[in-house]
């Protein structure tokens, strides 16, 4: 264990914009349950230009950082080492400071997605669909590399995005096919659908949800439920939410930063739900 309950340690989430982040709520809930009363977790509005200076000023009391956009790729040249998982998608969302002062980057989004699916009983599927082709879609593809044994179809809006997804497929050694967004309603018949698009993008697809849907993983959490998730649930399909993802990736961050195991998943989820209800 890197630190005990009496050691004053710091952690924070960085990004821009950052005011909406639930990370402080989740991490503080974990600290409370683990008895880490002298640990603190804050948020800082930091963009790519300000990141090097911020890192340079951190003292030995710092245990780690959570990173959101636009810093997940910008931080990589500033680190001493990154994990294979982070390197696979060229994105770091977690930085841990070692005892000897090294900066080590990891990506907990990918194993967080896998953990969120397993929590719903999804260990393996024979095919899957991804809605969207942004940064989150590459993490979704990396997660599917661990749970999908067959073809993955990504529904995208442009040939440029399609080419990007095919490149990620080659890099991750995943069988992927791309299709036009106009055919996205076909995605809803897959055993597992991962929606990675911004709020409102999938609303029009709600009317196309089949009568017996399988599993939807919608990475959004505010507003929730999305129109697609609401219809999916109404028809009896399993739904994994963006909050589930946020909680599970935060659990892994807390483990890495504090050295503790048995991080309280439900306490973190409950804290996140209360915070969203209060908005």
PDB file of C-alpha atoms in Angstrom:
ATOM      1  CA  UNK A   1       0.000   0.000   0.000  1.00  0.00           C
ATOM      2  CA  UNK A   2       1.437   3.360  -1.024  1.00  0.00           C
ATOM      3  CA  UNK A   3      -0.165   5.381   1.724  1.00  0.00           C
ATOM      4  CA  UNK A   4      -2.051   4.918   4.939  1.00  0.00           C
ATOM      5  CA  UNK A   5      -5.102   6.665   6.293  1.00  0.00           C
ATOM      6  CA  UNK A   6      -2.983   9.186   8.178  1.00  0.00           C
ATOM      7  CA  UNK A   7      -0.863  10.258   5.203  1.00  0.00           C
ATOM      8  CA  UNK A   8      -2.050  13.486   3.575  1.00  0.00           C
ATOM      9  CA  UNK A   9      -2.235  12.744  -0.129  1.00  0.00           C
ATOM     10  CA  UNK A  10      -3.760  14.575  -3.069  1.00  0.00           C
ATOM     11  CA  UNK A  11      -5.406  13.611  -6.352  1.00  0.00           C
ATOM     12  CA  UNK A  12      -7.531  15.491  -8.879  1.00  0.00           C
ATOM     13  CA  UNK A  13      -9.240  15.416 -12.238  1.00  0.00           C
ATOM     14  CA  UNK A  14      -8.000  17.733 -14.990  1.00  0.00           C
ATOM     15  CA  UNK A  15      -9.674  18.812 -18.198  1.00  0.00           C
ATOM     16  CA  UNK A  16     -11.503  21.569 -20.023  1.00  0.00           C
ATOM     17  CA  UNK A  17     -14.388  21.957 -19.441  1.00  0.00           C
ATOM     18  CA  UNK A  18     -14.277  20.272 -16.046  1.00  0.00           C
ATOM     19  CA  UNK A  19     -17.100  21.748 -13.916  1.00  0.00           C
ATOM     20  CA  UNK A  20     -19.464  18.913 -14.879  1.00  0.00           C
ATOM     21  CA  UNK A  21     -17.089  16.123 -13.805  1.00  0.00           C
ATOM     22  CA  UNK A  22     -18.431  13.543 -11.358  1.00  0.00           C
ATOM     23  CA  UNK A  23     -14.945  12.250 -10.576  1.00  0.00           C
ATOM     24  CA  UNK A  24     -14.594  14.223  -7.309  1.00  0.00           C
ATOM     25  CA  UNK A  25     -17.898  12.794  -6.071  1.00  0.00           C
ATOM     26  CA  UNK A  26     -16.870   9.225  -6.895  1.00  0.00           C
ATOM     27  CA  UNK A  27     -13.320   9.369  -5.560  1.00  0.00           C
ATOM     28  CA  UNK A  28     -14.313  11.158  -2.359  1.00  0.00           C
ATOM     29  CA  UNK A  29     -16.998   8.541  -1.740  1.00  0.00           C
ATOM     30  CA  UNK A  30     -14.348   5.843  -2.071  1.00  0.00           C
ATOM     31  CA  UNK A  31     -11.980   7.660   0.294  1.00  0.00           C
ATOM     32  CA  UNK A  32     -14.753   7.927   2.860  1.00  0.00           C
ATOM     33  CA  UNK A  33     -15.563   4.223   2.727  1.00  0.00           C
ATOM     34  CA  UNK A  34     -11.884   3.237   2.804  1.00  0.00           C
ATOM     35  CA  UNK A  35     -11.131   5.459   5.797  1.00  0.00           C
ATOM     36  CA  UNK A  36      -8.670   7.617   3.867  1.00  0.00           C
ATOM     37  CA  UNK A  37      -9.690  10.712   5.814  1.00  0.00           C
ATOM     38  CA  UNK A  38      -6.589  12.722   4.972  1.00  0.00           C
ATOM     39  CA  UNK A  39      -6.865  12.175   1.216  1.00  0.00           C
ATOM     40  CA  UNK A  40      -8.322  14.933  -0.962  1.00  0.00           C
ATOM     41  CA  UNK A  41      -9.565  14.949  -4.541  1.00  0.00           C
ATOM     42  CA  UNK A  42     -10.177  18.151  -6.499  1.00  0.00           C
ATOM     43  CA  UNK A  43     -10.882  19.338 -10.025  1.00  0.00           C
ATOM     44  CA  UNK A  44      -8.854  21.804 -12.106  1.00  0.00           C
ATOM     45  CA  UNK A  45      -9.704  23.526 -15.365  1.00  0.00           C
ATOM     46  CA  UNK A  46      -6.578  22.719 -17.386  1.00  0.00           C
ATOM     47  CA  UNK A  47      -6.157  22.765 -21.159  1.00  0.00           C
ATOM     48  CA  UNK A  48      -3.332  21.383 -23.286  1.00  0.00           C
ATOM     49  CA  UNK A  49      -1.253  24.555 -23.049  1.00  0.00           C
ATOM     50  CA  UNK A  50      -1.426  24.675 -19.249  1.00  0.00           C
ATOM     51  CA  UNK A  51      -0.789  20.966 -18.639  1.00  0.00           C
ATOM     52  CA  UNK A  52       3.061  20.935 -18.666  1.00  0.00           C
ATOM     53  CA  UNK A  53       3.254  23.776 -16.154  1.00  0.00           C
ATOM     54  CA  UNK A  54       0.663  22.193 -13.887  1.00  0.00           C
ATOM     55  CA  UNK A  55       2.529  18.885 -13.793  1.00  0.00           C
ATOM     56  CA  UNK A  56       5.845  20.610 -13.134  1.00  0.00           C
ATOM     57  CA  UNK A  57       4.503  22.278  -9.993  1.00  0.00           C
ATOM     58  CA  UNK A  58       3.111  19.160  -8.301  1.00  0.00           C
ATOM     59  CA  UNK A  59       4.751  18.186  -5.016  1.00  0.00           C
ATOM     60  CA  UNK A  60       5.436  14.787  -3.399  1.00  0.00           C
ATOM     61  CA  UNK A  61       2.019  14.746  -1.733  1.00  0.00           C
ATOM     62  CA  UNK A  62       0.388  14.044  -5.098  1.00  0.00           C
ATOM     63  CA  UNK A  63      -0.683  10.436  -5.663  1.00  0.00           C
ATOM     64  CA  UNK A  64      -2.327  10.673  -9.068  1.00  0.00           C
ATOM     65  CA  UNK A  65      -4.508  12.399 -11.620  1.00  0.00           C
ATOM     66  CA  UNK A  66      -7.598  11.594 -13.634  1.00  0.00           C
ATOM     67  CA  UNK A  67      -7.641  13.120 -17.104  1.00  0.00           C
ATOM     68  CA  UNK A  68     -10.511  13.956 -19.386  1.00  0.00           C
ATOM     69  CA  UNK A  69     -10.644  15.746 -22.721  1.00  0.00           C
ATOM     70  CA  UNK A  70      -8.624  17.341 -24.218  1.00  0.00           C
ATOM     71  CA  UNK A  71      -5.711  15.943 -22.197  1.00  0.00           C
ATOM     72  CA  UNK A  72      -5.824  12.190 -22.777  1.00  0.00           C
ATOM     73  CA  UNK A  73      -3.419  12.312 -25.695  1.00  0.00           C
ATOM     74  CA  UNK A  74      -1.632  15.562 -24.876  1.00  0.00           C
ATOM     75  CA  UNK A  75      -0.264  14.117 -21.617  1.00  0.00           C
ATOM     76  CA  UNK A  76       1.566  11.193 -23.235  1.00  0.00           C
ATOM     77  CA  UNK A  77       4.812  13.048 -24.119  1.00  0.00           C
ATOM     78  CA  UNK A  78       4.961  14.343 -20.536  1.00  0.00           C
ATOM     79  CA  UNK A  79       5.012  10.874 -18.964  1.00  0.00           C
ATOM     80  CA  UNK A  80       7.852   8.479 -18.160  1.00  0.00           C
ATOM     81  CA  UNK A  81       5.867   5.390 -19.051  1.00  0.00           C
ATOM     82  CA  UNK A  82       2.432   4.332 -20.290  1.00  0.00           C
ATOM     83  CA  UNK A  83       0.707   0.970 -20.092  1.00  0.00           C
ATOM     84  CA  UNK A  84       0.066  -1.283 -23.067  1.00  0.00           C
ATOM     85  CA  UNK A  85      -3.646  -0.568 -22.683  1.00  0.00           C
ATOM     86  CA  UNK A  86      -3.109   3.184 -22.941  1.00  0.00           C
ATOM     87  CA  UNK A  87      -0.699   2.782 -25.841  1.00  0.00           C
ATOM     88  CA  UNK A  88      -3.195   0.635 -27.750  1.00  0.00           C
ATOM     89  CA  UNK A  89      -5.594   3.591 -28.125  1.00  0.00           C
ATOM     90  CA  UNK A  90      -3.094   6.442 -27.650  1.00  0.00           C
ATOM     91  CA  UNK A  91      -5.104   7.755 -24.702  1.00  0.00           C
ATOM     92  CA  UNK A  92      -4.246   8.137 -21.009  1.00  0.00           C
ATOM     93  CA  UNK A  93      -6.960   8.892 -18.466  1.00  0.00           C
ATOM     94  CA  UNK A  94      -4.967   7.999 -15.353  1.00  0.00           C
ATOM     95  CA  UNK A  95      -1.579   9.180 -14.123  1.00  0.00           C
ATOM     96  CA  UNK A  96       0.027   7.682 -11.028  1.00  0.00           C
ATOM     97  CA  UNK A  97       3.089   9.197  -9.367  1.00  0.00           C
ATOM     98  CA  UNK A  98       5.474   6.546  -8.073  1.00  0.00           C
ATOM     99  CA  UNK A  99       7.588   6.805  -4.932  1.00  0.00           C
ATOM    100  CA  UNK A 100      10.642   7.646  -7.021  1.00  0.00           C
ATOM    101  CA  UNK A 101       8.810  10.490  -8.770  1.00  0.00           C
ATOM    102  CA  UNK A 102       8.043   8.832 -12.087  1.00  0.00           C
ATOM    103  CA  UNK A 103       4.835   9.614 -13.976  1.00  0.00           C
ATOM    104  CA  UNK A 104       3.070   6.469 -15.159  1.00  0.00           C
ATOM    105  CA  UNK A 105       0.046   6.651 -17.457  1.00  0.00           C
ATOM    106  CA  UNK A 106      -2.748   4.133 -17.893  1.00  0.00           C
ATOM    107  CA  UNK A 107      -6.193   3.878 -19.458  1.00  0.00           C
ATOM    108  CA  UNK A 108      -8.920   2.594 -17.127  1.00  0.00           C
ATOM    109  CA  UNK A 109     -11.748   3.358 -19.565  1.00  0.00           C
ATOM    110  CA  UNK A 110     -11.159   0.116 -21.452  1.00  0.00           C
ATOM    111  CA  UNK A 111     -11.092  -2.312 -18.497  1.00  0.00           C
ATOM    112  CA  UNK A 112     -13.835  -0.156 -16.960  1.00  0.00           C
ATOM    113  CA  UNK A 113     -16.085  -0.914 -19.932  1.00  0.00           C
ATOM    114  CA  UNK A 114     -15.315  -4.613 -19.629  1.00  0.00           C
ATOM    115  CA  UNK A 115     -16.061  -4.556 -15.880  1.00  0.00           C
ATOM    116  CA  UNK A 116     -19.346  -2.705 -16.430  1.00  0.00           C
ATOM    117  CA  UNK A 117     -20.430  -5.330 -18.964  1.00  0.00           C
ATOM    118  CA  UNK A 118     -19.434  -8.206 -16.707  1.00  0.00           C
ATOM    119  CA  UNK A 119     -21.448  -6.665 -13.887  1.00  0.00           C
ATOM    120  CA  UNK A 120     -24.490  -7.166 -16.162  1.00  0.00           C
ATOM    121  CA  UNK A 121     -23.478 -10.727 -16.953  1.00  0.00           C
ATOM    122  CA  UNK A 122     -21.942  -9.976 -20.360  1.00  0.00           C
ATOM    123  CA  UNK A 123     -18.755 -12.031 -20.514  1.00  0.00           C
ATOM    124  CA  UNK A 124     -18.681 -12.761 -24.248  1.00  0.00           C
ATOM    125  CA  UNK A 125     -20.682 -11.995 -27.405  1.00  0.00           C
ATOM    126  CA  UNK A 126     -20.314 -13.330 -30.927  1.00  0.00           C
ATOM    127  CA  UNK A 127     -20.873  -9.962 -32.634  1.00  0.00           C
ATOM    128  CA  UNK A 128     -21.363  -6.315 -31.711  1.00  0.00           C
ATOM    129  CA  UNK A 129     -22.117  -2.855 -33.093  1.00  0.00           C
ATOM    130  CA  UNK A 130     -20.649   0.549 -32.289  1.00  0.00           C
ATOM    131  CA  UNK A 131     -22.588   3.762 -32.882  1.00  0.00           C
ATOM    132  CA  UNK A 132     -20.144   6.557 -33.605  1.00  0.00           C
ATOM    133  CA  UNK A 133     -16.445   6.858 -34.354  1.00  0.00           C
ATOM    134  CA  UNK A 134     -14.988   9.425 -31.962  1.00  0.00           C
ATOM    135  CA  UNK A 135     -12.404   8.997 -29.216  1.00  0.00           C
ATOM    136  CA  UNK A 136     -14.736   6.889 -27.076  1.00  0.00           C
ATOM    137  CA  UNK A 137     -15.372   4.558 -30.004  1.00  0.00           C
ATOM    138  CA  UNK A 138     -11.713   3.524 -30.097  1.00  0.00           C
ATOM    139  CA  UNK A 139     -11.890   2.613 -26.399  1.00  0.00           C
ATOM    140  CA  UNK A 140     -15.113   0.709 -27.075  1.00  0.00           C
ATOM    141  CA  UNK A 141     -13.362  -1.190 -29.854  1.00  0.00           C
ATOM    142  CA  UNK A 142     -10.487  -2.057 -27.511  1.00  0.00           C
ATOM    143  CA  UNK A 143     -12.985  -3.284 -24.917  1.00  0.00           C
ATOM    144  CA  UNK A 144     -14.771  -5.368 -27.532  1.00  0.00           C
ATOM    145  CA  UNK A 145     -11.452  -6.956 -28.424  1.00  0.00           C
ATOM    146  CA  UNK A 146     -11.711  -8.600 -24.987  1.00  0.00           C
ATOM    147  CA  UNK A 147     -15.348  -9.713 -25.120  1.00  0.00           C
ATOM    148  CA  UNK A 148     -16.405 -10.102 -28.775  1.00  0.00           C
ATOM    149  CA  UNK A 149     -15.419 -13.225 -30.687  1.00  0.00           C
ATOM    150  CA  UNK A 150     -16.822 -12.206 -34.088  1.00  0.00           C
ATOM    151  CA  UNK A 151     -17.491  -9.251 -36.343  1.00  0.00           C
ATOM    152  CA  UNK A 152     -17.929  -5.711 -35.078  1.00  0.00           C
ATOM    153  CA  UNK A 153     -19.752  -3.145 -37.206  1.00  0.00           C
ATOM    154  CA  UNK A 154     -19.212   0.579 -36.635  1.00  0.00           C
ATOM    155  CA  UNK A 155     -21.882   2.965 -37.915  1.00  0.00           C
ATOM    156  CA  UNK A 156     -20.352   6.306 -38.876  1.00  0.00           C
ATOM    157  CA  UNK A 157     -21.238   9.540 -40.644  1.00  0.00           C
ATOM    158  CA  UNK A 158     -18.290   9.965 -43.011  1.00  0.00           C
ATOM    159  CA  UNK A 159     -15.725   7.976 -44.953  1.00  0.00           C
ATOM    160  CA  UNK A 160     -12.964   9.734 -43.005  1.00  0.00           C
ATOM    161  CA  UNK A 161     -14.411   8.405 -39.743  1.00  0.00           C
ATOM    162  CA  UNK A 162     -14.863   4.984 -41.326  1.00  0.00           C
ATOM    163  CA  UNK A 163     -11.204   4.932 -42.322  1.00  0.00           C
ATOM    164  CA  UNK A 164     -10.186   5.861 -38.775  1.00  0.00           C
ATOM    165  CA  UNK A 165     -12.201   3.001 -37.316  1.00  0.00           C
ATOM    166  CA  UNK A 166     -10.729   0.518 -39.776  1.00  0.00           C
ATOM    167  CA  UNK A 167      -7.248   1.720 -38.800  1.00  0.00           C
ATOM    168  CA  UNK A 168      -8.077   1.191 -35.128  1.00  0.00           C
ATOM    169  CA  UNK A 169      -9.320  -2.269 -35.996  1.00  0.00           C
ATOM    170  CA  UNK A 170      -6.020  -3.140 -37.649  1.00  0.00           C
ATOM    171  CA  UNK A 171      -4.062  -1.717 -34.752  1.00  0.00           C
ATOM    172  CA  UNK A 172      -6.112  -3.611 -32.172  1.00  0.00           C
ATOM    173  CA  UNK A 173      -6.281  -6.761 -34.316  1.00  0.00           C
ATOM    174  CA  UNK A 174     -10.065  -6.657 -34.300  1.00  0.00           C
ATOM    175  CA  UNK A 175     -12.366  -7.699 -37.135  1.00  0.00           C
ATOM    176  CA  UNK A 176     -14.360  -4.548 -37.917  1.00  0.00           C
ATOM    177  CA  UNK A 177     -16.638  -3.449 -40.724  1.00  0.00           C
ATOM    178  CA  UNK A 178     -17.958   0.071 -41.200  1.00  0.00           C
ATOM    179  CA  UNK A 179     -21.416   1.110 -42.358  1.00  0.00           C
ATOM    180  CA  UNK A 180     -23.150   4.390 -43.071  1.00  0.00           C
ATOM    181  CA  UNK A 181     -25.027   6.094 -40.250  1.00  0.00           C
ATOM    182  CA  UNK A 182     -28.174   6.008 -42.397  1.00  0.00           C
ATOM    183  CA  UNK A 183     -28.270   2.260 -41.708  1.00  0.00           C
ATOM    184  CA  UNK A 184     -27.719   2.608 -37.955  1.00  0.00           C
ATOM    185  CA  UNK A 185     -31.102   1.091 -37.135  1.00  0.00           C
ATOM    186  CA  UNK A 186     -29.594  -2.261 -38.172  1.00  0.00           C
ATOM    187  CA  UNK A 187     -27.133  -1.971 -35.300  1.00  0.00           C
ATOM    188  CA  UNK A 188     -29.936  -2.378 -32.775  1.00  0.00           C
ATOM    189  CA  UNK A 189     -30.317  -6.068 -33.599  1.00  0.00           C
ATOM    190  CA  UNK A 190     -26.781  -6.910 -32.486  1.00  0.00           C
ATOM    191  CA  UNK A 191     -26.176  -8.917 -29.290  1.00  0.00           C
ATOM    192  CA  UNK A 192     -24.299  -5.892 -27.912  1.00  0.00           C
ATOM    193  CA  UNK A 193     -24.655  -2.273 -29.028  1.00  0.00           C
ATOM    194  CA  UNK A 194     -22.269   0.392 -27.724  1.00  0.00           C
ATOM    195  CA  UNK A 195     -23.467   3.958 -28.290  1.00  0.00           C
ATOM    196  CA  UNK A 196     -20.533   6.400 -28.126  1.00  0.00           C
ATOM    197  CA  UNK A 197     -22.148   9.490 -29.651  1.00  0.00           C
ATOM    198  CA  UNK A 198     -22.959  12.902 -28.073  1.00  0.00           C
ATOM    199  CA  UNK A 199     -26.296  13.627 -26.404  1.00  0.00           C
ATOM    200  CA  UNK A 200     -29.250  13.600 -28.803  1.00  0.00           C
ATOM    201  CA  UNK A 201     -27.462  11.809 -31.629  1.00  0.00           C
ATOM    202  CA  UNK A 202     -29.211   8.469 -31.155  1.00  0.00           C
ATOM    203  CA  UNK A 203     -32.652   9.834 -30.201  1.00  0.00           C
ATOM    204  CA  UNK A 204     -34.095   9.163 -33.656  1.00  0.00           C
ATOM    205  CA  UNK A 205     -33.084   5.495 -33.370  1.00  0.00           C
ATOM    206  CA  UNK A 206     -35.368   4.910 -30.372  1.00  0.00           C
ATOM    207  CA  UNK A 207     -38.311   4.198 -32.672  1.00  0.00           C
ATOM    208  CA  UNK A 208     -36.331   1.372 -34.295  1.00  0.00           C
ATOM    209  CA  UNK A 209     -35.567  -0.627 -31.138  1.00  0.00           C
ATOM    210  CA  UNK A 210     -36.603  -4.247 -31.802  1.00  0.00           C
ATOM    211  CA  UNK A 211     -39.228  -5.952 -29.654  1.00  0.00           C
ATOM    212  CA  UNK A 212     -36.666  -8.149 -27.940  1.00  0.00           C
ATOM    213  CA  UNK A 213     -33.425  -6.150 -27.736  1.00  0.00           C
ATOM    214  CA  UNK A 214     -30.273  -7.677 -26.254  1.00  0.00           C
ATOM    215  CA  UNK A 215     -27.793  -5.343 -24.494  1.00  0.00           C
ATOM    216  CA  UNK A 216     -27.211  -1.612 -24.955  1.00  0.00           C
ATOM    217  CA  UNK A 217     -24.161   0.129 -23.505  1.00  0.00           C
ATOM    218  CA  UNK A 218     -24.833   3.862 -23.756  1.00  0.00           C
ATOM    219  CA  UNK A 219     -21.783   5.818 -22.579  1.00  0.00           C
ATOM    220  CA  UNK A 220     -23.815   8.935 -21.721  1.00  0.00           C
ATOM    221  CA  UNK A 221     -24.913   9.601 -18.149  1.00  0.00           C
ATOM    222  CA  UNK A 222     -26.291  13.158 -18.182  1.00  0.00           C
ATOM    223  CA  UNK A 223     -29.029  13.553 -19.258  1.00  0.00           C
ATOM    224  CA  UNK A 224     -30.203  10.051 -18.402  1.00  0.00           C
ATOM    225  CA  UNK A 225     -31.870   8.017 -19.624  1.00  0.00           C
ATOM    226  CA  UNK A 226     -31.345   8.813 -23.266  1.00  0.00           C
ATOM    227  CA  UNK A 227     -34.346   8.256 -25.527  1.00  0.00           C
ATOM    228  CA  UNK A 228     -32.659   5.139 -26.888  1.00  0.00           C
ATOM    229  CA  UNK A 229     -31.906   3.731 -23.421  1.00  0.00           C
ATOM    230  CA  UNK A 230     -35.450   4.454 -22.207  1.00  0.00           C
ATOM    231  CA  UNK A 231     -37.045   2.611 -25.138  1.00  0.00           C
ATOM    232  CA  UNK A 232     -34.520  -0.214 -24.794  1.00  0.00           C
ATOM    233  CA  UNK A 233     -35.445  -0.700 -21.134  1.00  0.00           C
ATOM    234  CA  UNK A 234     -39.161  -0.473 -21.903  1.00  0.00           C
ATOM    235  CA  UNK A 235     -38.774  -3.411 -24.290  1.00  0.00           C
ATOM    236  CA  UNK A 236     -36.951  -5.443 -21.659  1.00  0.00           C
ATOM    237  CA  UNK A 237     -33.399  -5.119 -22.952  1.00  0.00           C
ATOM    238  CA  UNK A 238     -30.375  -4.875 -20.662  1.00  0.00           C
ATOM    239  CA  UNK A 239     -28.890  -1.384 -20.392  1.00  0.00           C
ATOM    240  CA  UNK A 240     -25.415  -0.416 -19.187  1.00  0.00           C
ATOM    241  CA  UNK A 241     -25.069   3.320 -18.574  1.00  0.00           C
ATOM    242  CA  UNK A 242     -22.309   5.859 -18.777  1.00  0.00           C
ATOM    243  CA  UNK A 243     -22.443   6.102 -14.985  1.00  0.00           C
ATOM    244  CA  UNK A 244     -21.629   2.393 -14.795  1.00  0.00           C
ATOM    245  CA  UNK A 245     -18.580   3.061 -16.961  1.00  0.00           C
ATOM    246  CA  UNK A 246     -17.594   6.126 -14.949  1.00  0.00           C
ATOM    247  CA  UNK A 247     -17.806   4.209 -11.684  1.00  0.00           C
ATOM    248  CA  UNK A 248     -15.827   1.191 -12.853  1.00  0.00           C
ATOM    249  CA  UNK A 249     -13.035   3.210 -14.431  1.00  0.00           C
ATOM    250  CA  UNK A 250     -12.871   5.296 -11.226  1.00  0.00           C
ATOM    251  CA  UNK A 251     -12.655   2.136  -9.114  1.00  0.00           C
ATOM    252  CA  UNK A 252      -9.530   1.159 -11.029  1.00  0.00           C
ATOM    253  CA  UNK A 253      -8.092   4.661 -10.608  1.00  0.00           C
ATOM    254  CA  UNK A 254      -8.660   4.571  -6.846  1.00  0.00           C
ATOM    255  CA  UNK A 255      -6.956   1.180  -6.667  1.00  0.00           C
ATOM    256  CA  UNK A 256      -3.918   2.439  -8.551  1.00  0.00           C
ATOM    257  CA  UNK A 257      -3.605   5.728  -6.691  1.00  0.00           C
ATOM    258  CA  UNK A 258      -4.197   4.447  -3.166  1.00  0.00           C
ATOM    259  CA  UNK A 259      -2.904   0.892  -3.397  1.00  0.00           C
ATOM    260  CA  UNK A 260      -6.144  -0.342  -1.835  1.00  0.00           C
ATOM    261  CA  UNK A 261      -8.231  -3.240  -3.097  1.00  0.00           C
ATOM    262  CA  UNK A 262     -11.930  -3.974  -2.537  1.00  0.00           C
ATOM    263  CA  UNK A 263     -12.842  -0.422  -3.557  1.00  0.00           C
ATOM    264  CA  UNK A 264     -16.547   0.221  -2.727  1.00  0.00           C
ATOM    265  CA  UNK A 265     -18.314   0.115  -6.090  1.00  0.00           C
ATOM    266  CA  UNK A 266     -21.847   0.558  -4.765  1.00  0.00           C
ATOM    267  CA  UNK A 267     -20.972   3.477  -2.500  1.00  0.00           C
ATOM    268  CA  UNK A 268     -19.389   5.238  -5.463  1.00  0.00           C
ATOM    269  CA  UNK A 269     -22.354   4.503  -7.724  1.00  0.00           C
ATOM    270  CA  UNK A 270     -24.827   5.727  -5.095  1.00  0.00           C
ATOM    271  CA  UNK A 271     -22.853   8.947  -4.657  1.00  0.00           C
ATOM    272  CA  UNK A 272     -22.860   9.475  -8.413  1.00  0.00           C
ATOM    273  CA  UNK A 273     -26.601   8.880  -8.670  1.00  0.00           C
ATOM    274  CA  UNK A 274     -27.303  11.363  -5.869  1.00  0.00           C
ATOM    275  CA  UNK A 275     -25.120  13.985  -7.538  1.00  0.00           C
ATOM    276  CA  UNK A 276     -26.922  13.541 -10.860  1.00  0.00           C
ATOM    277  CA  UNK A 277     -30.323  13.747  -9.205  1.00  0.00           C
ATOM    278  CA  UNK A 278     -29.299  17.029  -7.571  1.00  0.00           C
ATOM    279  CA  UNK A 279     -28.428  18.640 -10.908  1.00  0.00           C
TER     280      UNK A 279
END
